[in-house]
Short mmCIF file of C-alpha atoms in Angstrom, two decimals:
data_model
loop_
_atom_site.label_atom_id
_atom_site.label_comp_id
_atom_site.label_asym_id
_atom_site.label_seq_id
_atom_site.Cartn_x
_atom_site.Cartn_y
_atom_site.Cartn_z
CA MET A 3 -24.06 24.38 -6.90
CA VAL A 4 -22.38 22.86 -9.92
CA GLN A 5 -23.59 25.74 -11.52
CA GLU A 6 -21.18 28.03 -10.00
CA VAL A 7 -18.89 25.89 -10.10
CA ALA A 8 -18.95 25.48 -13.77
CA ALA A 9 -18.84 29.62 -13.44
CA GLU A 10 -15.12 29.61 -11.35
CA ILE A 11 -13.79 27.19 -14.00
CA ARG A 12 -14.51 28.81 -17.02
CA ALA A 13 -13.38 32.15 -15.21
CA PHE A 14 -10.23 30.35 -14.83
CA GLY A 15 -10.21 28.89 -18.33
CA SER A 16 -11.34 32.44 -20.21
CA ALA A 17 -7.14 33.75 -18.08
CA ARG A 18 -5.94 31.24 -20.10
CA ASP A 19 -7.63 31.60 -23.25
CA ILE A 20 -8.25 28.24 -23.05
CA GLN A 21 -11.42 28.44 -25.08
CA PRO A 22 -12.91 24.80 -25.13
CA LEU A 23 -14.31 25.17 -21.44
CA ALA A 24 -16.76 27.31 -22.48
CA ASP A 25 -18.56 25.62 -24.63
CA LEU A 26 -19.45 21.79 -22.29
CA PRO A 27 -21.82 21.51 -20.40
CA SER A 28 -20.98 22.62 -16.80
CA PRO A 29 -21.64 19.12 -15.62
CA ILE A 30 -19.04 17.62 -17.79
CA ILE A 31 -17.47 21.30 -16.80
CA PHE A 32 -17.81 19.53 -13.06
CA LEU A 33 -16.83 16.15 -13.54
CA ALA A 34 -13.85 16.43 -15.50
CA THR A 35 -11.92 19.82 -13.46
CA GLY A 36 -13.54 19.65 -10.22
CA LEU A 37 -12.65 19.29 -6.87
CA PRO A 38 -9.64 16.23 -7.37
CA PHE A 39 -9.08 15.52 -3.67
CA ALA A 40 -13.32 15.19 -2.90
CA LEU A 41 -13.62 12.33 -6.25
CA ILE A 42 -10.27 10.52 -4.35
CA ALA A 43 -12.08 10.85 -1.46
CA LEU A 44 -15.26 9.05 -2.95
CA LEU A 45 -12.87 6.31 -4.74
CA PHE A 46 -11.42 5.08 -1.05
CA LEU A 47 -14.80 5.13 0.67
CA ARG A 48 -16.48 2.24 -1.75
CA ARG A 49 -12.83 0.68 -2.11
CA GLY A 50 -12.06 0.83 2.69
CA GLY A 51 -12.05 -2.65 3.38
CA LYS A 52 -9.38 -3.46 0.45
CA LEU A 53 -7.36 -0.15 1.35
CA LYS A 54 -7.66 -1.00 4.76
CA ALA A 55 -6.49 -4.38 4.39
CA THR A 56 -3.58 -3.57 1.58
CA ALA A 57 -2.02 -1.15 4.30
CA ALA A 58 -1.33 -4.39 7.38
CA ALA A 59 -0.05 -6.12 3.95
CA LEU A 60 2.10 -2.83 2.80
CA ASP A 61 3.01 -1.86 5.92
CA PRO A 62 4.19 -4.53 8.39
CA ASN A 63 6.25 -2.69 11.58
CA SER A 64 9.81 -3.56 10.43
CA ALA A 65 9.67 -1.85 7.34
CA ILE A 66 7.83 1.31 8.23
CA ARG A 67 11.09 4.16 8.17
CA ARG A 68 12.09 2.57 4.83
CA GLN A 69 8.80 2.54 2.36
CA ALA A 70 8.50 6.63 4.17
CA LEU A 71 12.01 7.19 3.24
CA LEU A 72 11.52 5.21 -0.35
CA VAL A 73 7.20 7.04 -1.50
CA SER A 74 8.93 10.44 0.41
CA ALA A 75 12.18 9.90 -2.61
CA LEU A 76 9.26 9.18 -5.64
CA ALA A 77 7.07 12.43 -4.39
CA LEU A 78 9.92 14.85 -4.53
CA LEU A 79 10.85 13.26 -7.99
CA PHE A 80 7.46 13.76 -9.41
CA ALA A 81 6.87 17.25 -7.39
CA ILE A 82 9.76 18.36 -9.70
CA PHE A 83 8.61 16.94 -12.47
CA LEU A 84 4.74 18.13 -12.05
CA TRP A 85 6.54 21.35 -10.59
CA ASN A 86 7.82 21.70 -14.63
CA ILE A 87 5.14 21.53 -16.74
CA ARG A 88 5.11 24.85 -17.75
CA ALA A 89 1.70 26.13 -19.34
CA ALA A 90 1.53 26.55 -23.44
CA PRO A 91 2.92 29.17 -25.42
CA GLY A 92 -0.10 31.71 -25.56
CA GLN A 93 -1.82 30.17 -22.19
CA ALA A 94 -0.27 31.30 -20.17
CA PRO A 95 -1.88 35.10 -18.00
CA THR A 96 -1.04 38.14 -17.57
CA ASP A 97 -1.58 38.15 -13.55
CA PHE A 98 2.11 37.11 -12.46
CA VAL A 99 0.01 34.73 -10.16
CA THR A 100 -0.02 32.22 -13.15
CA ALA A 101 1.97 33.21 -15.37
CA THR A 102 4.08 30.19 -15.75
CA LEU A 103 1.83 27.88 -13.91
CA SER A 104 0.43 24.55 -15.85
CA PRO A 105 -3.49 23.90 -16.30
CA LEU A 106 -2.65 20.70 -14.27
CA LEU A 107 -1.17 22.85 -11.11
CA TRP A 108 -4.28 24.89 -11.05
CA PRO A 109 -5.88 23.05 -7.86
CA VAL A 110 -2.00 23.59 -6.56
CA ARG A 111 -2.00 26.83 -6.86
CA LEU A 112 -5.47 27.73 -5.23
CA PHE A 113 -4.64 24.91 -1.82
CA VAL A 114 -1.16 27.19 -1.68
CA THR A 115 -2.94 30.46 -2.02
CA PHE A 116 -5.31 29.39 0.42
CA VAL A 117 -2.53 27.99 3.04
CA HIS A 118 -1.34 32.14 1.81
CA GLU A 119 -4.34 33.85 3.44
CA ALA A 120 -5.15 30.92 5.99
CA GLY A 121 -1.14 32.35 7.04
CA HIS A 122 -2.40 36.24 7.64
CA SER A 123 -5.21 35.36 9.39
CA LEU A 124 -3.87 32.80 11.49
CA ALA A 125 -1.15 35.71 11.88
CA ALA A 126 -3.59 38.66 12.58
CA LEU A 127 -5.58 36.39 15.80
CA LEU A 128 -1.88 35.19 17.16
CA THR A 129 -0.55 38.25 17.50
CA GLY A 130 -3.89 39.47 19.30
CA GLY A 131 -5.85 40.88 15.35
CA GLU A 132 -9.03 40.40 14.82
CA VAL A 133 -10.15 38.06 11.06
CA ILE A 134 -12.63 39.50 8.65
CA GLY A 135 -11.94 37.16 6.23
CA PHE A 136 -10.25 35.38 3.46
CA THR A 137 -10.86 35.33 -0.72
CA VAL A 138 -9.44 32.74 -2.55
CA SER A 139 -9.78 33.77 -6.36
CA PRO A 140 -10.31 31.17 -9.86
CA ASP A 141 -6.87 32.62 -11.14
CA GLY A 142 -5.41 31.36 -8.00
CA SER A 143 -4.98 35.09 -6.01
CA GLY A 144 -6.45 35.93 -2.88
CA LEU A 145 -7.45 38.76 0.13
CA ALA A 146 -7.27 38.20 3.56
CA THR A 147 -8.42 41.22 5.08
CA THR A 148 -7.98 41.88 9.33
CA ARG A 149 -7.67 44.25 12.41
CA GLY A 150 -5.09 44.72 14.41
CA GLY A 151 -2.42 42.78 15.25
CA TYR A 152 1.26 43.00 14.35
CA ASN A 153 1.65 44.14 10.59
CA ALA A 154 5.24 43.30 11.25
CA LEU A 155 3.93 39.39 11.60
CA ILE A 156 0.84 39.75 9.83
CA LEU A 157 1.98 41.03 6.29
CA PRO A 158 4.82 37.91 5.46
CA ALA A 159 3.34 35.09 7.10
CA GLY A 160 1.41 34.95 3.98
CA TYR A 161 4.45 33.38 1.56
CA LEU A 162 6.92 32.88 4.53
CA GLY A 163 4.30 31.20 5.58
CA ALA A 164 2.82 28.51 3.31
CA ALA A 165 7.14 27.82 2.87
CA LEU A 166 7.09 26.76 6.41
CA PHE A 167 3.33 24.43 5.82
CA GLY A 168 5.14 22.88 3.18
CA SER A 169 8.50 22.72 4.60
CA ALA A 170 7.07 21.23 8.20
CA LEU A 171 4.81 18.68 6.05
CA TYR A 172 7.54 17.40 4.09
CA PHE A 173 9.83 17.10 7.32
CA LEU A 174 7.68 15.45 9.53
CA THR A 175 5.78 13.08 6.66
CA ILE A 176 8.66 11.19 6.56
CA ARG A 177 11.02 11.99 10.22
CA TYR A 178 7.27 10.37 11.56
CA PRO A 179 5.75 7.87 9.08
CA LYS A 180 3.38 6.35 11.38
CA TRP A 181 1.35 9.48 12.17
CA THR A 182 0.52 10.69 8.84
CA ARG A 183 -2.70 8.82 8.12
CA ALA A 184 -3.77 10.58 11.93
CA LEU A 185 -1.88 14.26 9.99
CA SER A 186 -3.72 13.63 7.00
CA VAL A 187 -6.76 14.06 9.19
CA LEU A 188 -5.75 16.77 11.34
CA LEU A 189 -5.08 18.76 7.92
CA GLY A 190 -8.11 17.56 7.22
CA LEU A 191 -10.09 19.07 9.82
CA SER A 192 -8.23 22.11 9.90
CA PHE A 193 -8.95 23.14 6.62
CA ILE A 194 -12.52 22.65 7.03
CA VAL A 195 -12.49 24.31 10.02
CA LEU A 196 -10.99 27.34 8.68
CA THR A 197 -13.24 27.42 5.36
CA VAL A 198 -16.20 27.86 7.41
CA LEU A 199 -14.91 30.11 10.18
CA PHE A 200 -13.05 32.77 7.93
CA SER A 201 -14.00 32.02 4.25
CA GLN A 202 -15.61 34.67 2.14
CA ARG A 203 -16.66 34.78 -1.45
CA ASP A 204 -14.27 36.78 -3.29
CA GLU A 205 -15.38 41.16 -4.87
CA SER A 206 -16.80 38.93 -8.20
CA GLY A 207 -19.12 36.78 -5.72
CA TYR A 208 -17.45 33.29 -6.65
CA ILE A 209 -16.82 30.52 -3.44
CA THR A 210 -13.58 29.32 -5.13
CA VAL A 211 -12.12 29.55 -1.27
CA GLN A 212 -14.87 26.83 0.10
CA LEU A 213 -14.53 24.99 -3.12
CA VAL A 214 -10.76 24.84 -2.13
CA GLY A 215 -11.22 24.22 1.99
CA ILE A 216 -13.79 22.71 2.24
CA GLY A 217 -13.20 19.73 -1.00
CA PHE A 218 -8.95 19.42 0.12
CA GLY A 219 -10.84 19.61 3.47
CA ILE A 220 -13.21 16.54 3.04
CA GLY A 221 -10.05 14.50 0.27
CA MET A 222 -7.56 14.51 2.86
CA VAL A 223 -9.62 13.84 6.08
CA ALA A 224 -10.86 10.76 3.90
CA LEU A 225 -6.96 9.36 2.72
CA GLY A 226 -6.26 9.76 6.28
CA TRP A 227 -9.35 7.67 7.82
CA LEU A 228 -8.88 4.73 5.03
CA ALA A 229 -5.00 4.93 2.12
CA PRO A 230 -2.28 2.80 3.10
CA ARG A 231 -0.08 4.83 5.11
CA ILE A 232 2.37 4.59 1.90
CA ILE A 233 -0.93 6.77 -0.20
CA ASN A 234 -1.00 9.50 3.20
CA VAL A 235 3.31 10.25 2.89
CA PHE A 236 3.29 10.20 -1.03
CA ILE A 237 0.10 12.29 -1.13
CA LEU A 238 0.72 14.49 2.22
CA ASN A 239 4.61 15.16 0.85
CA THR A 240 3.64 15.57 -2.72
CA LEU A 241 1.49 18.70 -1.48
CA ALA A 242 3.96 19.58 0.41
CA ILE A 243 6.06 19.79 -1.99
CA LEU A 244 4.54 21.82 -4.42
CA THR A 245 3.65 24.17 -1.75
CA GLY A 246 6.51 25.40 -0.28
CA LEU A 247 8.22 25.17 -4.09
CA ASN A 248 4.93 27.68 -4.85
CA ALA A 249 5.43 29.76 -2.25
CA ALA A 250 9.67 30.35 -2.84
CA MET A 251 8.56 30.84 -6.63
CA ASP A 252 6.26 33.24 -5.94
CA ILE A 253 7.85 35.24 -3.93
CA LEU A 254 11.32 35.60 -6.33
CA THR A 255 8.45 36.37 -8.50
CA LEU A 256 8.06 39.17 -6.56
CA ILE A 257 10.69 40.91 -7.24
CA SER A 258 10.84 41.71 -10.90
CA TYR A 259 7.26 43.50 -9.61
CA SER A 260 8.17 47.76 -8.44
CA TYR A 261 5.52 48.98 -6.52
CA SER A 262 5.39 52.08 -4.84
CA CYS A 263 3.50 53.35 -1.22
CA SER A 264 1.10 55.47 -3.43
CA ASP A 265 -0.37 52.52 -5.70
CA GLU A 266 -3.90 51.51 -4.99
CA VAL A 267 -3.19 47.70 -4.26
CA LEU A 268 -0.21 46.56 -2.64
CA ASN A 269 1.35 43.42 -2.25
CA ASP A 270 2.85 42.20 0.67
CA ALA A 271 6.72 43.12 0.26
CA ALA A 272 5.40 46.29 -0.73
CA ALA A 273 2.25 46.41 1.99
CA PHE A 274 6.08 45.63 4.64
CA SER A 275 8.41 47.43 2.75
CA CYS A 276 6.05 51.15 2.76
CA ASN A 277 4.44 50.47 6.43
CA ILE A 278 7.76 48.61 8.73
CA THR A 279 10.88 49.19 6.64
CA PRO A 280 11.08 52.40 4.68
CA LEU A 281 14.53 52.52 3.95
CA LEU A 282 14.11 48.31 2.73
CA PRO A 283 12.58 48.65 -0.52
CA ALA A 284 9.85 45.79 -2.00
CA SER A 285 12.37 44.22 -4.20
CA VAL A 286 14.90 43.90 -1.17
CA ILE A 287 12.00 42.43 1.01
CA ALA A 288 10.86 39.76 -1.78
CA PHE A 289 14.44 38.40 -2.00
CA ILE A 290 15.02 37.99 1.70
CA TRP A 291 11.72 36.26 2.01
CA SER A 292 12.70 33.78 -0.93
CA ALA A 293 16.16 33.02 0.67
CA ILE A 294 14.77 32.19 3.47
CA ALA A 295 11.98 30.18 1.94
CA VAL A 296 14.40 27.97 -0.20
CA VAL A 297 16.34 27.75 2.81
CA MET A 298 13.23 26.91 4.85
CA LEU A 299 12.74 23.97 2.34
CA GLY A 300 16.49 22.97 1.68
CA ALA A 301 16.22 22.05 5.35
CA ALA A 302 13.62 19.78 5.25
CA VAL A 303 14.65 18.72 2.71
CA TYR A 304 17.19 17.52 4.13
CA PHE A 305 16.59 16.75 7.62
CA GLY A 306 14.03 14.86 6.57
CA LEU A 307 15.22 13.04 3.98
CA VAL A 308 19.11 13.44 2.94
CA LYS A 309 20.19 12.45 6.16
CA GLN A 310 17.03 9.93 6.88
CA VAL A 311 19.48 7.77 3.76
CA GLY A 312 22.04 8.41 4.97
CA GLY A 313 21.87 6.31 8.70
CA GLU A 314 19.28 4.31 6.44
CA ILE A 315 23.01 3.24 4.65
CA SER A 316 24.85 3.94 8.13
CA ASP A 317 22.94 0.89 9.78
CA ALA A 318 22.93 -1.30 7.31
CA VAL A 319 26.65 -0.93 6.71
CA LYS A 320 27.46 -1.24 9.71
CA SER A 321 24.69 -4.46 9.61
CA ALA A 322 26.66 -6.35 7.07
CA ASN A 323 29.50 -5.77 9.04
CA GLY A 324 28.63 -6.92 12.28
CA LYS A 325 27.08 -10.37 10.10
CA THR A 326 31.00 -10.77 8.49
CA ALA A 327 33.33 -10.26 11.38
#
């Protein structure tokens, strides 16, 4: 198992011209870069009792909403900070999927790809189709294989599904902070179930999709079960924003890549153009999808954070005026 994980990490490092990875022993590579959420889960299992006590102290009922707003704002700043850490010159692969992604965001890239391929799969099921399986590769690419269903919804469900997932997750964690721990558990279980039912090794035999699905699944269940509510709000919001940003930027990147219907491999926008709207080029489809993704993420931030903060300020002003009257 450790050897397989190390092989996948070496494949990622080789694609990015990161040579030191190839010289390290497999156990060191696994401990240094493998399954971050699973490691977080072990930490919370070790300190579960102390964290529950801390949660009671940090989350009195009268302050839950304000704490959630503050933590959400901090998560937004943290996510933007991470997003602006780019790969060093000479380390970027040629694949457009990870062309400007730093190694620090590699787990998030795999997380987003998992959500993307799960979006295709769920859309196929919801429209009466069948899921053969989906994969995630070490370089951040993925593939969902489906049969039947309604392609007009299945094709955009990858990028737009990931953007919707990130936007909805950000909104829900701010609007309903009391339920964030349950939300973490639910998401974790969903990832595990999707992995067990539909995941497949990629064409190179890598088990990346299983590592991502099970690793993030266990980590999120542990967070929801043992971590304080504010920790759940912070981590869920950070993942939500990074997922939404990744989805939006992926779609924007598609605009720069032109495909014809005769190409052997089509991206989602090109496939949609060829099979659904032949009069609209892939670049136009990608632009429309990116606009929708940006609007969804912007609406989540506005209605979840900006409007809520405005309400808090208004309530504080009314309370202060009432006391001075």
